[in-house]
XYZ file of C-alpha atoms in Angstrom:
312
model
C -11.660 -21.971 17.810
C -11.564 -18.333 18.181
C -12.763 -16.275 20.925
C -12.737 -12.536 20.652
C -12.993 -10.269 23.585
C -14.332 -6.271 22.487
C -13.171 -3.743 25.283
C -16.541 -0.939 24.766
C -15.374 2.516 24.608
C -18.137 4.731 26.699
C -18.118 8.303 28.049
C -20.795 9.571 30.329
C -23.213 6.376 30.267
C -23.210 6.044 26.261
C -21.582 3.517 24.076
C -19.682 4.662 21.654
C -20.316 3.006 17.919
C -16.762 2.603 17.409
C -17.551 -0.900 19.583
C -20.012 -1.638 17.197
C -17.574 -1.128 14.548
C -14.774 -3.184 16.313
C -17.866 -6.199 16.141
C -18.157 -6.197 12.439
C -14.335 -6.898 12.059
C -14.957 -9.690 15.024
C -16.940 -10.826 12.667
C -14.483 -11.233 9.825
C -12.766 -13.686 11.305
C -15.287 -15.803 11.449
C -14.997 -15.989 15.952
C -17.080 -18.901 17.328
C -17.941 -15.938 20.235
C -17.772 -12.269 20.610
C -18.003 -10.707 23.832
C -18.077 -7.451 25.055
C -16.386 -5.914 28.249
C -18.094 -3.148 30.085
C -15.633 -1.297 32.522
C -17.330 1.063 34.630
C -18.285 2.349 38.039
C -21.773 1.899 36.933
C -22.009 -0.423 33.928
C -25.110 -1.612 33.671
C -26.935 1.065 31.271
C -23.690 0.490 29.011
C -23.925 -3.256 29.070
C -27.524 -3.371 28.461
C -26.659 -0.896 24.968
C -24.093 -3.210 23.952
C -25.946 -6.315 24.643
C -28.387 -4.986 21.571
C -25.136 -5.193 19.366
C -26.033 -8.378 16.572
C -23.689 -11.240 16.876
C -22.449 -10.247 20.449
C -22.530 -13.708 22.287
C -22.195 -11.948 26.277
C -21.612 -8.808 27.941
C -19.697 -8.721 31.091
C -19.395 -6.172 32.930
C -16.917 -4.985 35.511
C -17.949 -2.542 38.076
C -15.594 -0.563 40.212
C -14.946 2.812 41.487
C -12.065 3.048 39.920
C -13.206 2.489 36.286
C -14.897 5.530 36.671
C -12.216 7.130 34.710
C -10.760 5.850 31.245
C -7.658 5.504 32.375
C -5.253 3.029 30.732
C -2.824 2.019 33.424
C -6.271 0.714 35.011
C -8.204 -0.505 33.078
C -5.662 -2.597 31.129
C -4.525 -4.951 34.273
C -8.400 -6.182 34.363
C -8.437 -6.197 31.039
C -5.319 -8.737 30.751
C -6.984 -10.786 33.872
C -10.017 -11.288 31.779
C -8.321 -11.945 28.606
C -7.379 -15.022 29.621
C -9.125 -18.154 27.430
C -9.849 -15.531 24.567
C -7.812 -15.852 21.022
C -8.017 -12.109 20.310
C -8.566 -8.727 22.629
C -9.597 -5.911 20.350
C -9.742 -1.884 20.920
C -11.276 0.534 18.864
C -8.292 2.944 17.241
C -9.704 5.745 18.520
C -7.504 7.933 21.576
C -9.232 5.570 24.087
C -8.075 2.641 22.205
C -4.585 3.797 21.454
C -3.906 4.729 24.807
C -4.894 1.491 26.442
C -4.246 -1.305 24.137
C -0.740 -1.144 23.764
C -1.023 -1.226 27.506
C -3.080 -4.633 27.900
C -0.915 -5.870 25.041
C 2.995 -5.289 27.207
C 0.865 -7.106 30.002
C 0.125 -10.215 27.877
C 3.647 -10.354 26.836
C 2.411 -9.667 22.766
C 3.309 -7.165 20.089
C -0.041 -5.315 18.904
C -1.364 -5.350 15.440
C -2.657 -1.413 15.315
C -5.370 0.137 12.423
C -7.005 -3.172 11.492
C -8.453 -2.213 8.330
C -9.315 -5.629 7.074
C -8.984 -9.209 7.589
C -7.534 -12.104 5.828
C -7.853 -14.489 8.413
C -7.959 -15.553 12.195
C -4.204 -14.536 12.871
C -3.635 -12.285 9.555
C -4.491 -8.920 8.879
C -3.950 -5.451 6.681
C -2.990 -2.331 8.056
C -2.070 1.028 6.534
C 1.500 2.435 6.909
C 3.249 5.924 5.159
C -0.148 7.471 5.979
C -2.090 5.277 4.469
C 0.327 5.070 1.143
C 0.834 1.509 1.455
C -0.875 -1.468 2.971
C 0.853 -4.224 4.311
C -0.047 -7.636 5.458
C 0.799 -8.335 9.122
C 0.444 -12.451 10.345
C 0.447 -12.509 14.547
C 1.515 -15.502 15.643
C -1.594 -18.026 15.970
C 0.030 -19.508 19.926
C -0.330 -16.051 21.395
C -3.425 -13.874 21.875
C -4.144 -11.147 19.142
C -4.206 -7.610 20.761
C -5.585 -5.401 18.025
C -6.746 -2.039 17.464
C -9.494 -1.458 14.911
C -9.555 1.282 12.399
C -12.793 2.265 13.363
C -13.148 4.115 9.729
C -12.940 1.099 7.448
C -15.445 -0.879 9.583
C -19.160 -0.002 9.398
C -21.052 -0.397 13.030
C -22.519 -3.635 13.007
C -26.794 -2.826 13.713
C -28.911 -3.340 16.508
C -31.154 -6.611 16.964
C -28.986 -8.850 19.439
C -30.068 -10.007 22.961
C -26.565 -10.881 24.152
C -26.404 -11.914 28.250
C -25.092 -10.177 30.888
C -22.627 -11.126 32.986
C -21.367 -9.395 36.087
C -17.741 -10.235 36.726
C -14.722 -9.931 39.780
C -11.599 -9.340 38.445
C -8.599 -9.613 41.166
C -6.129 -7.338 39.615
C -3.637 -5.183 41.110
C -4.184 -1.952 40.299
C -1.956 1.090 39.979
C -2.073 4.131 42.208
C 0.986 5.964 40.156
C -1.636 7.370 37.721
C -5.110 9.173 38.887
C -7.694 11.167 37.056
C -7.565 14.960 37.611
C -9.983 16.534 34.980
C -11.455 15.675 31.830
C -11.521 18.820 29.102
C -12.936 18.022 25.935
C -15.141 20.324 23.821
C -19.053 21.204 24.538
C -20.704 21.194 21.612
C -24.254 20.802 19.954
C -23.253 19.297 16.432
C -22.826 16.355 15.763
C -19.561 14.224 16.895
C -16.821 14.735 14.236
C -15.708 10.806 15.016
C -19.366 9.311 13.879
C -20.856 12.029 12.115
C -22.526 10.876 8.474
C -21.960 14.168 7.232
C -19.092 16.866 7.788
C -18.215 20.162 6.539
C -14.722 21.115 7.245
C -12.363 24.409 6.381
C -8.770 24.985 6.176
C -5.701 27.733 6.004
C -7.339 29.375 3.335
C -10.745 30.830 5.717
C -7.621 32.996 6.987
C -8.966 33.666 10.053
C -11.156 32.037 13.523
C -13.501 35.163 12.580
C -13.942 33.634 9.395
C -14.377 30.556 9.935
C -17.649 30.953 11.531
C -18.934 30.397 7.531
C -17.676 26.643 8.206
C -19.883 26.531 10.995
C -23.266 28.507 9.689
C -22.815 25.977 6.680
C -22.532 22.590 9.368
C -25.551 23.868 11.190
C -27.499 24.200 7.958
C -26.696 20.678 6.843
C -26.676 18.994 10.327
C -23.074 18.308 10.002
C -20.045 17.707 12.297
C -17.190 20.597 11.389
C -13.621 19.595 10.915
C -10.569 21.266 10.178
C -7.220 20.866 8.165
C -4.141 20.487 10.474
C -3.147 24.047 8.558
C -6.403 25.427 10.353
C -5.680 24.271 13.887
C -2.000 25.115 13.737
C -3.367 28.602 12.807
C -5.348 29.047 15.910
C -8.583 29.079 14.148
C -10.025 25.948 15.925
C -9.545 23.885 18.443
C -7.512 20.348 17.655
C -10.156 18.007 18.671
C -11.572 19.050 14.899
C -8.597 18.139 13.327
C -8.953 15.908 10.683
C -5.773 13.593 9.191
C -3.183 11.239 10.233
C -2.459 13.118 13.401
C -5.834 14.243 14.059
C -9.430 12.098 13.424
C -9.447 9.483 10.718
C -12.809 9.624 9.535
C -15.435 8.103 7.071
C -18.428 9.819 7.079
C -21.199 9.179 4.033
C -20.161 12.801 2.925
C -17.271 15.159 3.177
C -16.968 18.662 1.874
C -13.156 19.874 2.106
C -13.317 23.397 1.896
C -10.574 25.804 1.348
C -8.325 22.849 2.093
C -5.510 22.088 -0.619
C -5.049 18.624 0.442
C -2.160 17.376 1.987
C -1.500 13.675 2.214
C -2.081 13.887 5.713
C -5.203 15.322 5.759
C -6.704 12.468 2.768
C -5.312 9.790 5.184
C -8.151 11.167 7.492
C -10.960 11.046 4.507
C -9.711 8.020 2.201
C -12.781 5.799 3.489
C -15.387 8.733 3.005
C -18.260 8.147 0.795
C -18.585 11.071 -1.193
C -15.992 13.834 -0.963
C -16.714 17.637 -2.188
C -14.106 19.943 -2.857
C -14.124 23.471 -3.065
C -10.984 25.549 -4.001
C -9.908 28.629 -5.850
C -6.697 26.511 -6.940
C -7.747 24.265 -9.476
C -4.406 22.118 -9.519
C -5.576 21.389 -5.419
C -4.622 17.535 -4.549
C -7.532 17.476 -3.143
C -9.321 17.496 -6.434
C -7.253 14.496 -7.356
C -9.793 12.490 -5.079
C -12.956 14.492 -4.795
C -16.158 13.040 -6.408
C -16.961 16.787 -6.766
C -15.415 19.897 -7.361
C -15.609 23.353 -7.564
C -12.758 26.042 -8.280
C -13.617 29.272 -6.927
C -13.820 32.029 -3.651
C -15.085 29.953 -0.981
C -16.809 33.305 0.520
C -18.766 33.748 -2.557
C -19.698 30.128 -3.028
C -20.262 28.703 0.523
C -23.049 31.914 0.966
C -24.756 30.734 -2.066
C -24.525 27.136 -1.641
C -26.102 27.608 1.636
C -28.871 29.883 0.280
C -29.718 27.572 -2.266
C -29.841 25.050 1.169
């Protein structure tokens, strides 16, 4: 019988679909429950969001004033004390879930299965390695708990329509004091997050400049699009690396992607592989990235991306 246990990923009282997405692969294993854990100094708006997740069986939450604060080295010994009676403890493989699952998995005493792309059964599983060049099968063994992080990109978020319970719970758990929140900094803005987005536009080396890449942005707006960015772009200076997209930056599958003025390096596809429909545009024809666009067009980005958004 398999029990899963989700750990939700929130930030400032919202849940973050990447949960939902770590449900569907619950799912896939075909778990007699699925239960969510809400850790929180105030969890109950959370809990009552991901208690409208389909197929969740129970929320419990787990209020304290020191889960006010994501932090790994405290969450993760309440985590482990909870874990207990569950076959499988998953994380979304996002920076929240990569930071604490390894974490909750050195506490349990297992190795962690990381990027769960998809599912072969209760203790087996498929994960990408050599940036996503080869996938290999991974079997845990079935007497220990499975600590897992989901690659939140090859999932879809499972939809709304549950009425799971909620369960308020004490967890006795000795928690650090070596590690404390200071500040949070993370990037203010009005689009949409790169991370869920449906649609995003992003640029790379060739805009040649932050100045310039403001035609990135006036085309995002336009579309109601998340921007991104090659690695090539952020190493440049022209935007911040939270928009980086690629195997060191955001793996991402949004319904569309638009690579612009990005030659594509096999990092930066690892990011896109699960897109729906990619759009390249780049005055090199022999690009990579043209090798796996669904569209293409060869030519200046600063006359094309002017009239493209005219014709918007």
């Amino acid at each position: 019988m398999s029990k899963v246990l989700i750990v939700a990923e929130h930030l400032n009282g919202q849940l973050n679909s990447a949960t939902a997405r770590c449900v569907t692969c619950a799912k896939a294993i075909h778990a007699d429950s699925i239960d969510i854990v809400v850790l929180s100094d105030a969890p109950d708006a959370i809990a009552a969001q991901a208690a409208q997740i389909a197929g969740v069986s129970k929320v419990i939450t787990v209020a304290n004033a020191a889960n006010a604060h994501a932090l790994a080295q405290v969450l993760a010994p309440q985590i482990a004390k909870l874990a207990a009676g569950y076959t499988h403890v998953f994380g979304p493989s996002t920076t929240f879930g990569k930071d604490l699952m390894p974490c909750v998995a050195a506490l349990l005493g297992v190795a962690q299965v990381s990027d769960v792309m998809a599912v072969d059964g209760p203790h087996t599983f498929k994960r990408p390695i050599y940036a996503g060049n080869a996938i290999i099968t991974v079997t845990a063994p079935a007497e220990h708990a499975v600590v897992a992080t989901v690659r939140t990109a090859s999932w879809p978020a499972t939809g709304a329509g549950g009425s799971a319970s909620i369960e308020a719970a004490s967890v006795d758990a000795t928690l650090p004091t070596h590690t404390r929140f200071v500040t949070l900094q993370q990037g203010k803005s009005d689009r949409p997050d790169l991370q869920s987005a449906s649609k995003v536009v992003s640029g790379g080396r060739a805009l040649g400049s932050a100045d310039a890449f403001s035609i990135i942005y006036s085309l995002a707006d336009k579309m109601g699009a998340a921007v991104g960015a090659s690695r090539a772009a952020v190493d440049a200076g022209y935007v911040p690396n939270e928009l980086q997209v690629g195997q060191t930056g955001k793996i991402i599958a949004p319904e569309l992607y638009m690579a612009i003025g990005i030659s594509g390096a096999i990092q930066h596809l690892t990011g896109i592989k699960d897109a729906g429909t990619i759009v390249a545009i780049n005055k090199d024809g022999d690009a990579p990235i043209f090798e796996i666009a669904d569209f293409g067009l060869v030519g200046d980005l600063f006359q094309i991306i002017p009239e493209l958004e005219k014709a918007l």
